[in-house]
Coordinates of C-alpha atoms in Angstrom, one line a residue:
M1 CA 17.8 -0.7 -0.8
T2 CA 15.6 -2.8 0.8
T3 CA 15.7 -5.6 3.1
P4 CA 13.2 -9.2 2.6
S5 CA 10.7 -9.2 4.8
P6 CA 10.2 -12.0 7.8
T7 CA 7.5 -15.2 6.8
A8 CA 4.6 -15.2 8.9
D9 CA 5.1 -18.9 7.3
D10 CA 6.9 -21.8 5.6
S11 CA 4.8 -20.9 2.1
A12 CA 4.4 -17.1 2.2
E13 CA 7.2 -14.7 1.2
L14 CA 5.7 -11.3 2.2
L15 CA 6.9 -8.7 0.1
P16 CA 9.6 -7.0 1.5
I17 CA 10.4 -3.8 3.5
A18 CA 12.9 -0.6 2.7
T19 CA 16.2 0.3 4.6
P20 CA 16.0 3.2 7.4
A21 CA 18.3 4.7 4.6
R22 CA 16.2 4.0 1.8
T23 CA 13.4 5.6 3.9
R24 CA 14.8 8.2 5.0
A25 CA 15.5 9.1 1.1
A26 CA 12.4 8.7 0.4
L27 CA 10.9 11.0 2.8
R28 CA 13.0 14.1 1.7
T29 CA 12.1 12.9 -1.9
L30 CA 8.8 13.6 -1.0
I31 CA 9.4 16.5 0.7
R32 CA 11.3 18.3 -2.0
P33 CA 8.4 19.8 -4.7
D34 CA 7.3 21.4 -1.1
R35 CA 10.1 23.0 0.0
G36 CA 8.7 26.3 0.2
L37 CA 6.3 25.6 2.1
A38 CA 8.0 24.0 5.1
L39 CA 10.5 26.4 5.8
T40 CA 7.3 29.0 6.0
G41 CA 5.6 26.6 8.3
V42 CA 8.7 26.2 10.4
G43 CA 9.4 30.2 10.1
I44 CA 6.1 31.0 11.3
L45 CA 6.4 28.7 13.6
V46 CA 9.4 29.5 15.5
A47 CA 8.2 32.9 15.8
A48 CA 5.2 31.5 17.8
T49 CA 7.3 29.9 19.8
A50 CA 9.7 32.9 20.7
V51 CA 6.2 35.6 21.3
G52 CA 5.0 32.6 23.9
L53 CA 8.2 32.6 25.5
L54 CA 7.3 36.0 26.9
V55 CA 5.2 34.7 29.0
Q56 CA 7.1 33.3 31.9
P57 CA 9.2 36.7 32.2
L58 CA 6.6 39.0 32.4
L59 CA 5.2 36.6 35.3
G60 CA 8.1 36.8 37.6
R61 CA 7.6 40.4 36.7
I62 CA 4.1 40.2 38.3
V63 CA 5.6 38.5 41.5
D64 CA 8.6 41.1 41.5
I65 CA 6.4 43.8 41.6
V66 CA 4.4 42.3 44.9
A67 CA 7.2 41.4 46.5
E68 CA 8.6 44.7 46.9
G69 CA 5.2 46.1 47.4
R70 CA 4.7 48.1 44.6
P71 CA 2.3 50.5 43.9
A72 CA -1.1 47.7 41.8
G73 CA -0.9 50.2 38.9
D74 CA 2.8 49.1 37.9
L75 CA 0.9 45.7 37.5
T76 CA -1.3 46.9 34.4
L77 CA 1.4 46.7 31.9
P78 CA 2.4 43.5 32.1
V79 CA -1.4 42.3 31.8
V80 CA -1.5 43.9 29.1
L81 CA 1.8 42.8 27.4
L82 CA 0.2 39.2 28.6
V83 CA -2.5 39.8 26.7
A84 CA -1.2 40.7 23.9
V85 CA 1.5 37.8 23.9
A86 CA -1.9 35.8 23.5
V87 CA -3.4 36.9 21.0
V88 CA 0.0 37.1 18.5
Q89 CA 1.0 33.9 19.5
G90 CA -2.6 32.5 19.2
L91 CA -2.3 33.9 15.6
T92 CA 0.6 32.6 14.3
T93 CA 0.4 29.3 15.6
T94 CA -2.7 28.6 14.3
G95 CA -0.9 29.9 10.9
G96 CA 2.2 28.2 11.5
L97 CA 0.3 25.0 11.4
T98 CA -2.6 25.2 9.8
R99 CA 1.0 25.4 6.7
T100 CA 3.3 22.1 8.6
A101 CA -0.8 20.2 8.3
R102 CA -1.0 21.7 4.3
L103 CA 2.9 19.6 4.0
G104 CA 1.9 16.9 6.2
E105 CA -1.8 16.5 3.5
T106 CA 0.2 16.7 0.6
V107 CA 3.2 15.1 0.9
L108 CA 1.1 11.9 2.2
A109 CA -1.4 12.1 -1.3
R110 CA 2.0 11.9 -3.2
L111 CA 2.9 9.6 -1.2
R112 CA -1.0 6.9 -1.3
E113 CA -0.3 7.9 -5.8
R114 CA 2.5 7.0 -5.4
F115 CA 3.1 3.8 -3.6
V116 CA -1.2 2.2 -5.3
E117 CA 1.0 3.2 -8.8
R118 CA 3.9 1.2 -8.0
A119 CA 2.0 -1.6 -6.3
L120 CA -0.4 -1.6 -9.9
N121 CA 2.6 -2.9 -11.4
L122 CA 4.1 -5.5 -9.2
P123 CA 4.9 -9.4 -11.0
A124 CA 1.9 -11.4 -10.7
D125 CA 3.9 -14.0 -9.6
R126 CA 5.5 -11.7 -6.4
L127 CA 2.2 -11.0 -4.8
E128 CA 0.7 -14.8 -5.7
R129 CA 4.1 -16.2 -3.4
A130 CA 3.3 -13.3 -0.8
G131 CA -0.4 -13.3 -0.8
A132 CA -3.2 -10.4 -0.5
G133 CA -3.2 -10.2 3.2
D134 CA 0.6 -8.6 2.8
L135 CA -0.4 -6.0 0.5
T136 CA -3.7 -5.7 1.6
A137 CA -2.2 -4.4 5.4
R138 CA 0.0 -1.9 4.1
V139 CA -2.7 -0.4 1.9
T140 CA -4.9 -0.2 4.9
G141 CA -3.1 -0.2 8.5
D142 CA 0.1 0.8 6.9
V143 CA -1.0 3.6 5.1
A144 CA -3.7 4.3 7.9
R145 CA -1.3 4.6 10.8
I146 CA 0.9 7.1 8.8
A147 CA -1.9 9.7 8.5
E148 CA -3.1 9.4 11.6
A149 CA 1.1 10.4 12.6
V150 CA 0.8 13.2 9.6
R151 CA -2.3 14.8 10.9
S152 CA -1.5 15.1 14.6
A153 CA 2.0 13.8 15.1
L154 CA 4.0 15.7 12.5
P155 CA 2.8 18.8 13.5
E156 CA 3.1 18.8 17.4
M157 CA 5.9 17.5 16.4
A158 CA 7.4 21.0 15.0
R159 CA 6.1 23.3 17.5
S160 CA 7.3 21.0 20.7
L161 CA 10.8 20.5 19.3
L162 CA 11.0 24.1 18.6
A163 CA 9.8 25.0 22.2
I164 CA 11.9 22.6 24.0
L165 CA 14.7 24.4 21.6
L166 CA 13.9 28.0 22.7
T167 CA 12.7 26.9 26.3
L168 CA 16.5 26.2 26.9
G169 CA 18.0 29.6 25.4
A170 CA 15.3 31.6 27.3
L171 CA 16.9 29.5 30.6
A172 CA 20.1 30.2 29.4
L173 CA 19.3 34.1 29.3
L174 CA 18.3 34.3 32.9
D175 CA 21.2 32.4 34.1
V176 CA 23.5 29.8 32.8
R177 CA 23.0 28.3 36.6
F178 CA 19.4 27.0 35.5
L179 CA 19.9 26.1 32.3
L180 CA 22.7 23.6 34.0
A181 CA 20.3 22.2 36.7
A182 CA 18.1 21.7 34.0
L183 CA 20.1 19.7 31.5
L184 CA 20.6 17.1 35.0
A185 CA 17.1 15.4 33.2
V186 CA 18.3 15.2 29.6
P187 CA 20.6 12.2 30.4
V188 CA 16.7 10.4 31.7
Q189 CA 15.8 11.5 28.8
L190 CA 17.9 10.4 25.9
L191 CA 18.5 6.7 27.8
T192 CA 14.6 7.1 27.7
A193 CA 14.1 7.8 24.1
R194 CA 17.4 5.8 23.6
W195 CA 15.8 2.5 24.9
Y196 CA 12.1 3.1 24.1
V197 CA 13.4 3.5 19.6
R198 CA 15.5 -0.2 20.1
R199 CA 12.8 -1.7 21.1
A200 CA 9.2 -0.1 19.1
L201 CA 10.8 0.0 15.2
T202 CA 11.2 -3.8 15.3
L203 CA 8.2 -4.8 17.6
Y204 CA 6.2 -2.1 15.6
A205 CA 7.5 -3.8 12.0
D206 CA 6.7 -7.1 13.9
Q207 CA 3.3 -6.1 14.6
R208 CA 2.4 -5.3 10.9
V209 CA 3.7 -9.0 9.9
A210 CA 1.8 -10.8 11.9
N211 CA -1.8 -8.5 11.3
G212 CA -0.8 -8.7 7.8
A213 CA -0.5 -12.8 8.4
Q214 CA -3.6 -12.3 10.5
Q215 CA -5.9 -11.0 7.6
Q216 CA -3.8 -13.0 5.2
Q217 CA -5.3 -16.5 6.6
L218 CA -8.5 -14.6 7.6
L219 CA -9.5 -13.9 3.2
E220 CA -8.0 -17.6 3.0
T221 CA -10.0 -19.2 5.7
I222 CA -13.3 -16.9 4.1
G223 CA -12.7 -17.3 0.4
G224 CA -12.4 -21.3 0.7
A225 CA -15.3 -21.2 3.0
V226 CA -16.6 -24.2 1.0
T227 CA -14.2 -26.3 0.4
V228 CA -13.1 -26.0 4.6
R229 CA -16.3 -27.3 5.5
G230 CA -16.4 -29.7 2.1
H231 CA -12.6 -31.4 4.3
R232 CA -13.8 -30.9 7.5
L233 CA -10.8 -29.1 7.9
E234 CA -12.9 -26.4 10.3
E235 CA -10.8 -27.7 13.7
Q236 CA -7.3 -26.5 11.9
H237 CA -8.8 -23.3 10.0
T238 CA -9.7 -22.1 13.1
E239 CA -6.9 -23.4 15.0
R240 CA -4.7 -21.0 12.8
S241 CA -6.3 -18.1 12.8
A242 CA -6.2 -18.6 16.5
G243 CA -2.5 -19.1 16.4
R244 CA -2.2 -16.5 14.1
S245 CA -4.5 -14.2 15.9
R246 CA -2.5 -14.8 19.7
K247 CA 1.0 -13.7 17.9
A248 CA -0.4 -10.3 16.8
V249 CA -2.4 -9.7 20.6
D250 CA 0.5 -10.8 22.4
L251 CA 2.1 -8.2 20.6
T252 CA 0.4 -5.6 21.0
M253 CA 0.2 -6.1 24.7
R254 CA 4.0 -6.0 24.9
S255 CA 4.0 -2.4 22.9
V256 CA 1.4 -1.9 26.1
N257 CA 4.2 -2.8 28.8
L258 CA 6.6 -1.0 25.7
V259 CA 4.8 2.8 26.1
L260 CA 4.0 2.0 30.0
G261 CA 7.6 1.9 30.6
F262 CA 8.4 4.5 28.4
Y263 CA 6.1 7.3 30.4
G264 CA 7.0 5.6 33.9
R265 CA 10.9 6.9 33.0
L266 CA 9.7 9.8 31.9
H267 CA 8.5 11.3 34.7
I268 CA 11.3 10.3 36.9
A269 CA 13.2 12.9 34.4
E270 CA 10.7 15.5 35.2
Y271 CA 11.5 15.8 38.5
I272 CA 14.6 14.5 38.5
G273 CA 14.5 18.6 36.7
L274 CA 12.4 20.6 38.6
A275 CA 14.1 19.7 42.0
A276 CA 17.5 20.4 40.0
V277 CA 15.9 24.0 39.4
L278 CA 14.2 25.2 42.3
A279 CA 16.9 24.3 44.2
A280 CA 19.2 26.0 41.9
G281 CA 16.2 28.8 42.2
F282 CA 16.7 29.2 46.3
W283 CA 20.2 29.2 46.5
L284 CA 20.8 32.2 43.6
V285 CA 17.8 33.9 45.1
R286 CA 19.1 33.5 48.6
D287 CA 22.9 34.8 47.9
G288 CA 21.3 38.1 46.2
A289 CA 21.8 36.2 42.2
V290 CA 18.7 36.5 41.0
S291 CA 15.7 38.6 41.9
I292 CA 12.4 36.4 43.5
G293 CA 10.6 36.7 40.5
T294 CA 13.8 35.3 37.8
A295 CA 13.4 32.4 39.5
T296 CA 10.5 32.0 39.1
A297 CA 10.5 32.9 35.6
A298 CA 12.9 29.6 35.5
A299 CA 10.5 27.7 37.2
L300 CA 8.2 28.3 35.6
Y301 CA 10.2 28.1 31.9
F302 CA 10.7 24.0 33.2
H303 CA 7.6 23.8 34.0
S304 CA 6.7 24.3 30.6
L305 CA 8.5 21.8 29.3
F306 CA 6.4 19.4 30.5
G307 CA 4.4 19.1 27.6
P308 CA 6.8 19.6 24.6
V309 CA 9.5 16.9 25.8
N310 CA 7.1 14.4 26.8
A311 CA 5.1 16.0 24.1
A312 CA 8.2 15.1 21.4
L313 CA 9.5 11.6 23.7
V314 CA 5.5 9.8 23.8
L315 CA 5.7 11.1 19.9
L316 CA 8.5 8.8 18.9
D317 CA 5.7 6.2 19.5
D318 CA 3.6 7.6 16.8
A319 CA 7.0 8.5 14.9
Q320 CA 8.5 5.2 15.0
S321 CA 5.4 3.1 14.0
A322 CA 4.7 5.6 11.0
A323 CA 8.2 4.6 10.1
A324 CA 7.4 0.7 10.5
G325 CA 5.3 1.3 8.0
L326 CA 6.6 4.2 6.1
A327 CA 9.2 0.9 5.1
R328 CA 6.9 -0.9 4.4
L329 CA 5.5 1.5 1.5
V330 CA 8.2 2.1 0.9
G331 CA 9.2 -1.4 0.3
V332 CA 6.9 -2.2 -1.9
T333 CA 7.6 0.7 -4.9
D334 CA 11.3 -0.1 -4.9
L335 CA 10.6 -3.4 -5.9
A336 CA 8.1 -2.5 -8.3
E337 CA 10.4 0.5 -9.6
Q338 CA 12.9 -3.2 -10.9
P339 CA 12.1 -6.2 -12.5
E340 CA 12.9 -8.7 -10.0
P341 CA 15.6 -11.7 -11.1
E342 CA 15.8 -15.0 -10.9
A343 CA 16.4 -16.8 -7.5
G344 CA 20.2 -17.6 -7.9
K345 CA 21.5 -15.3 -11.1
A346 CA 22.1 -11.8 -11.2
A347 CA 20.0 -9.1 -12.8
P348 CA 19.8 -8.8 -16.4
A349 CA 20.8 -6.0 -17.8
S350 CA 17.8 -4.6 -19.3
V351 CA 14.1 -6.9 -19.3
P352 CA 13.9 -9.3 -21.6
H353 CA 10.1 -8.3 -22.2
Q354 CA 10.2 -6.4 -25.6
R355 CA 6.9 -4.4 -26.7
T356 CA 7.8 -3.3 -30.6
A357 CA 6.7 -4.8 -33.8
P358 CA 7.6 -7.6 -35.6
E359 CA 8.0 -8.8 -38.9
G360 CA 5.8 -10.3 -40.8
A361 CA 3.8 -11.5 -37.8
A362 CA 1.5 -10.0 -35.1
V363 CA 2.7 -11.5 -32.2
T364 CA 5.7 -13.5 -31.2
A365 CA 7.2 -14.6 -28.1
H366 CA 10.5 -16.2 -29.0
A367 CA 11.9 -19.2 -26.0
V368 CA 10.1 -17.8 -23.1
S369 CA 10.9 -19.3 -19.7
H370 CA 9.3 -18.8 -16.3
A371 CA 9.9 -19.8 -13.1
Y372 CA 8.0 -19.1 -9.8
G373 CA 11.1 -19.6 -7.7
P374 CA 14.0 -22.3 -7.5
G375 CA 13.2 -25.9 -8.8
R376 CA 9.8 -24.3 -10.0
P377 CA 9.9 -24.1 -13.2
V378 CA 6.8 -23.4 -15.2
L379 CA 7.3 -22.2 -19.1
H380 CA 10.3 -24.2 -20.9
E381 CA 11.7 -22.2 -23.9
V382 CA 8.1 -21.3 -25.6
S383 CA 8.3 -20.3 -29.0
L384 CA 4.6 -18.7 -30.6
A385 CA 3.9 -17.0 -33.1
L386 CA 0.4 -15.3 -34.6
E387 CA -0.4 -14.0 -37.5
P388 CA -2.2 -10.8 -38.0
G389 CA -5.9 -11.1 -37.2
E390 CA -5.4 -14.9 -35.7
H391 CA -7.3 -16.2 -33.0
V392 CA -5.1 -18.8 -31.3
A393 CA -6.9 -21.3 -28.5
L394 CA -4.1 -22.3 -25.5
V395 CA -5.7 -25.8 -23.5
G396 CA -3.8 -28.3 -21.7
T397 CA -4.1 -29.9 -18.2
S398 CA -4.4 -27.7 -15.0
G399 CA -0.5 -26.8 -14.2
A400 CA 0.6 -26.9 -17.8
G401 CA 1.4 -23.1 -17.9
K402 CA -1.4 -21.4 -19.9
S403 CA -2.5 -18.4 -17.9
T404 CA 1.5 -17.7 -17.0
L405 CA 2.6 -17.6 -20.7
A406 CA -1.0 -15.4 -21.1
R407 CA 0.4 -13.5 -18.7
I408 CA 3.8 -12.3 -19.8
V409 CA 1.9 -12.0 -23.6
A410 CA -0.3 -9.9 -22.2
G411 CA 2.9 -7.3 -20.5
V412 CA 1.1 -8.6 -17.5
Q413 CA 4.4 -10.7 -16.0
Q414 CA 7.6 -10.6 -16.9
P415 CA 8.8 -14.2 -18.2
T416 CA 12.1 -15.2 -16.8
S417 CA 13.9 -15.0 -20.3
G418 CA 13.0 -14.8 -23.9
T419 CA 11.3 -11.5 -25.4
V420 CA 8.1 -11.0 -26.9
T421 CA 7.0 -8.8 -29.3
A422 CA 3.3 -7.3 -30.0
P423 CA 2.4 -3.6 -32.3
A424 CA 0.5 -1.0 -30.8
G425 CA -3.3 -1.2 -30.6
A426 CA -5.3 1.0 -33.5
G427 CA -7.1 2.3 -29.9
G428 CA -3.2 2.7 -28.2
H429 CA -3.9 -0.5 -26.4
P430 CA -1.5 -2.6 -27.7
V431 CA -2.5 -5.5 -25.5
V432 CA -5.4 -6.0 -23.2
L433 CA -6.2 -8.8 -20.7
V434 CA -9.8 -9.8 -19.7
T435 CA -9.7 -12.5 -17.6
Q436 CA -12.3 -15.1 -15.0
E437 CA -12.2 -12.8 -12.4
V438 CA -13.8 -9.9 -13.1
H439 CA -13.8 -6.5 -10.9
V440 CA -17.1 -4.1 -11.6
F441 CA -16.0 -0.6 -10.4
T442 CA -18.2 1.6 -8.1
G443 CA -19.8 3.8 -10.2
T444 CA -22.4 4.2 -13.2
L445 CA -22.1 1.9 -15.7
A446 CA -21.1 4.5 -18.2
E447 CA -18.1 5.3 -16.0
D448 CA -16.7 2.1 -15.4
L449 CA -16.8 1.5 -19.5
R450 CA -15.0 5.2 -19.6
L451 CA -12.1 3.2 -17.8
A452 CA -11.1 2.1 -21.3
R453 CA -11.1 4.9 -23.3
P454 CA -12.4 8.0 -21.0
D455 CA -13.3 10.3 -24.2
A456 CA -15.9 7.7 -25.4
A457 CA -19.2 9.6 -26.0
D458 CA -22.2 7.5 -25.1
A459 CA -22.9 7.0 -27.8
D460 CA -19.6 4.3 -28.7
L461 CA -19.8 3.0 -25.0
R462 CA -24.0 1.9 -26.7
T463 CA -22.0 0.6 -29.9
A464 CA -19.6 -1.3 -27.1
L465 CA -21.9 -2.4 -25.5
A466 CA -24.0 -4.1 -28.8
T467 CA -21.1 -5.7 -30.0
V468 CA -21.0 -7.7 -27.2
H469 CA -24.6 -8.1 -27.6
A470 CA -25.6 -6.4 -24.0
L471 CA -27.1 -3.5 -24.7
D472 CA -30.4 -5.3 -23.5
W473 CA -29.9 -5.4 -20.0
A474 CA -28.1 -2.6 -20.5
E475 CA -31.0 0.2 -21.5
A476 CA -32.8 -2.2 -19.3
L477 CA -31.4 -0.7 -15.6
P478 CA -32.6 1.6 -13.7
D479 CA -31.1 4.5 -15.4
G480 CA -29.6 3.2 -18.3
L481 CA -26.0 3.8 -18.4
A482 CA -26.3 6.0 -15.4
T483 CA -27.0 3.1 -13.1
V484 CA -24.6 2.6 -10.7
V485 CA -22.7 -0.5 -10.2
G486 CA -19.8 -1.5 -7.9
E487 CA -20.2 -1.8 -4.4
G488 CA -23.4 -0.6 -2.4
G489 CA -24.8 -0.8 -6.0
H490 CA -27.0 -2.3 -8.9
R491 CA -25.0 -6.0 -8.5
L492 CA -24.3 -7.4 -12.0
D493 CA -23.6 -11.2 -12.2
A494 CA -21.0 -12.8 -12.9
A495 CA -21.8 -13.5 -16.8
R496 CA -23.0 -9.7 -17.1
A497 CA -20.0 -8.8 -15.1
Q498 CA -17.3 -10.1 -18.3
Q499 CA -19.7 -8.3 -20.6
L500 CA -18.6 -5.4 -19.3
A501 CA -15.1 -6.2 -19.9
L502 CA -15.2 -7.3 -23.0
A503 CA -17.4 -4.3 -24.1
R504 CA -13.9 -2.4 -21.7
L505 CA -12.0 -4.6 -24.2
V506 CA -13.8 -3.0 -27.9
L507 CA -13.3 -0.1 -26.5
A508 CA -9.3 0.4 -26.0
D509 CA -9.5 -1.8 -29.5
P510 CA -6.3 -3.2 -28.7
A511 CA -4.3 -4.9 -31.7
L512 CA -3.9 -8.0 -29.4
A513 CA -6.5 -9.3 -27.4
V514 CA -5.6 -12.3 -24.3
L515 CA -8.3 -14.0 -22.7
D516 CA -7.6 -16.5 -19.8
E517 CA -10.7 -19.0 -19.7
A518 CA -13.2 -15.2 -19.5
T519 CA -16.3 -17.6 -19.8
A520 CA -15.0 -19.5 -17.1
E521 CA -17.2 -17.4 -14.4
A522 CA -20.3 -17.8 -15.8
G523 CA -20.6 -21.5 -15.0
S524 CA -22.9 -23.9 -18.1
A525 CA -25.9 -21.0 -18.8
G526 CA -24.2 -18.5 -19.1
A527 CA -21.5 -19.7 -21.2
R528 CA -22.8 -20.1 -24.9
V529 CA -24.1 -16.5 -24.6
L530 CA -20.4 -15.7 -23.2
E531 CA -18.7 -17.4 -25.4
R532 CA -21.2 -15.6 -28.2
S533 CA -19.7 -11.8 -26.9
A534 CA -16.2 -13.1 -26.6
E535 CA -16.6 -14.1 -30.3
A536 CA -17.9 -10.5 -31.5
A537 CA -14.8 -8.4 -29.3
L538 CA -12.1 -10.1 -30.5
A539 CA -13.4 -9.5 -34.6
G540 CA -10.7 -8.3 -36.7
R541 CA -8.1 -8.7 -34.0
T542 CA -5.0 -10.9 -33.2
A543 CA -6.1 -13.3 -30.2
L544 CA -4.5 -15.4 -27.7
I545 CA -7.3 -16.9 -25.7
V546 CA -6.9 -19.5 -23.3
A547 CA -9.2 -22.5 -23.4
H548 CA -11.3 -23.8 -20.3
R549 CA -13.8 -25.4 -22.8
L550 CA -12.9 -27.2 -26.3
T551 CA -16.0 -25.3 -28.0
Q552 CA -13.6 -22.3 -28.3
A553 CA -10.6 -24.7 -29.2
V554 CA -13.4 -26.0 -32.4
A555 CA -13.9 -21.7 -33.4
A556 CA -10.4 -20.8 -33.3
D557 CA -7.9 -20.7 -36.3
R558 CA -5.3 -22.7 -34.5
V559 CA -4.9 -24.8 -31.5
V560 CA -2.0 -24.8 -29.2
V561 CA -1.8 -27.7 -27.0
L562 CA 1.3 -26.8 -23.9
E563 CA 2.7 -30.1 -21.1
A564 CA 4.1 -29.0 -18.6
G565 CA 4.9 -26.0 -19.6
R566 CA 5.8 -27.4 -23.2
V567 CA 4.0 -26.8 -26.6
V568 CA 3.4 -30.1 -27.7
E569 CA 1.0 -29.8 -30.5
S570 CA -0.3 -27.0 -32.6
G571 CA -2.5 -27.2 -35.5
P572 CA -6.2 -26.7 -36.4
H573 CA -8.7 -28.4 -34.2
D574 CA -9.7 -31.0 -36.8
E575 CA -5.9 -31.6 -37.6
L576 CA -5.2 -32.4 -33.8
R577 CA -8.1 -34.4 -33.5
D578 CA -7.5 -36.2 -36.2
A579 CA -4.0 -36.9 -34.7
D580 CA -4.4 -38.9 -31.9
G581 CA -1.9 -37.1 -30.1
P582 CA -2.7 -34.8 -27.2
Y583 CA -5.6 -33.1 -28.5
A584 CA -7.0 -36.2 -29.4
A585 CA -7.1 -37.5 -25.8
L586 CA -8.4 -34.4 -24.8
W587 CA -10.7 -34.2 -26.5
R588 CA -12.3 -37.1 -26.2
A589 CA -12.5 -37.1 -22.4
W590 CA -14.2 -33.7 -22.8
S591 CA -16.9 -34.4 -25.7
G592 CA -17.1 -37.7 -23.0
S593 CA -17.9 -36.2 -20.1
R594 CA -20.6 -33.8 -22.0
T595 CA -22.1 -36.5 -23.6
A596 CA -22.1 -39.4 -20.9
A597 CA -25.7 -40.3 -19.3
P598 CA -25.8 -39.3 -15.8
R599 CA -25.5 -42.5 -13.5
P600 CA -28.9 -44.0 -11.6

């Protein structure tokens, strides 16, 4: 179960945050495969802590030997035993912490893998509503905070809790009155922990949200810098960024003050407990109930609790911060598991988007509707059928719903209602979507190509590149197919990056290819080259093309015109051009803009 995340502003609906119960359940699921490792690590730490508790009685024994004036030779055995305890405790502690750390890293790796897998399957419209900053903050800051807690807090917390429990038991063995005296500090410590926890979880969750909103604002401002400057919006965006930064700083300072108050209360608890144990020791020694060495051991036991008790309570800071981050990650993974119903409607019993081969057509969309939110419909019962091998161009004005329909047909986005059916491809890929936003992954050019088909031989890669007219420049790179591209490597311009994406399409060999303005980023200079590459990549396969240039519509077998989310025309280019309808108007506007003479 998840709860809606508080919104950073009126325009963003942040991704949800899991409830504490759901977060605990997810954590148990992550740990379950490694229960044996967890039990072994805890068992070794128990042994290490128990051995370490022999130090205080041995020191007490030394005090008694000195107080009684016994020969110096009597100190030999306690000293040898102290050395042995140190060696054994060191070895067992190392073994226990190693296993605990291995458990933490294994669970962390599993969490990362699950988060990435689920995040990649999030509905595109849900990500658009949340904004890139929220997901970025979760995949960076939250994962980093959990990793830090796993590597440092988890082993220390386990050791501290064991030390506390066993030390209290040792105090009871010396004399139950020492235990009662030590427990006087517990109410203050519990109240301190409760005071802190009640404030920390909400505060750290708000701090994560504020950091996500701050990142989102920075991404929007930097990504749209040209537009911001063009409309003279620098002051407005600067103030907005400063406002979100101030909110993040304010929450950070509140967390600092919370931690300072937390430490102050812990010091009071230490003073109360130590004073009570020393007073109990004084009275018990005066009455002859215990020896000076026993009272010394009791005081040393309580003093040794300072470290683990404070560590356990202080680690609540890391635990609460990590818990807040884990809840945000679980919220994303849970969201990806179930499709979102339309606002105001119950979730459907089954997902309406299907992948079975229809009879007579390669692809069929039936009564597909979609809305990005209440009152924001984009598509209205669109029906579309593509025959095997047919190339269909989607055209229309901006906002007509072309990209939304393309993503739904590609299976990237689920429709609010309606069905889409498509067959499996020869290469095992039913549909491949290529958009204008192409990412070049860091690695060699060959590795980037093999993302589409990992078992492809070098000859297959060259064939795919040759198909999209990219082999010449690929082989001209410094190391050919072994050239490192992407971040930190050889930079590919927009046209070459798009050709790389089209070559991946060829390698994937899907039954249906969906191109969503796949040549738009190349600009006028590279558009003709890319259109030739796209035409070659689509040869022999069914294709749905979102056309930003009507030359793509001319080359298509059929043109489908969308207007306000509805199909208003469908037919061959020549027929629609001569029909004096919406497509003819688009054609006249587009062709007129290309032939109009420039103004003086």
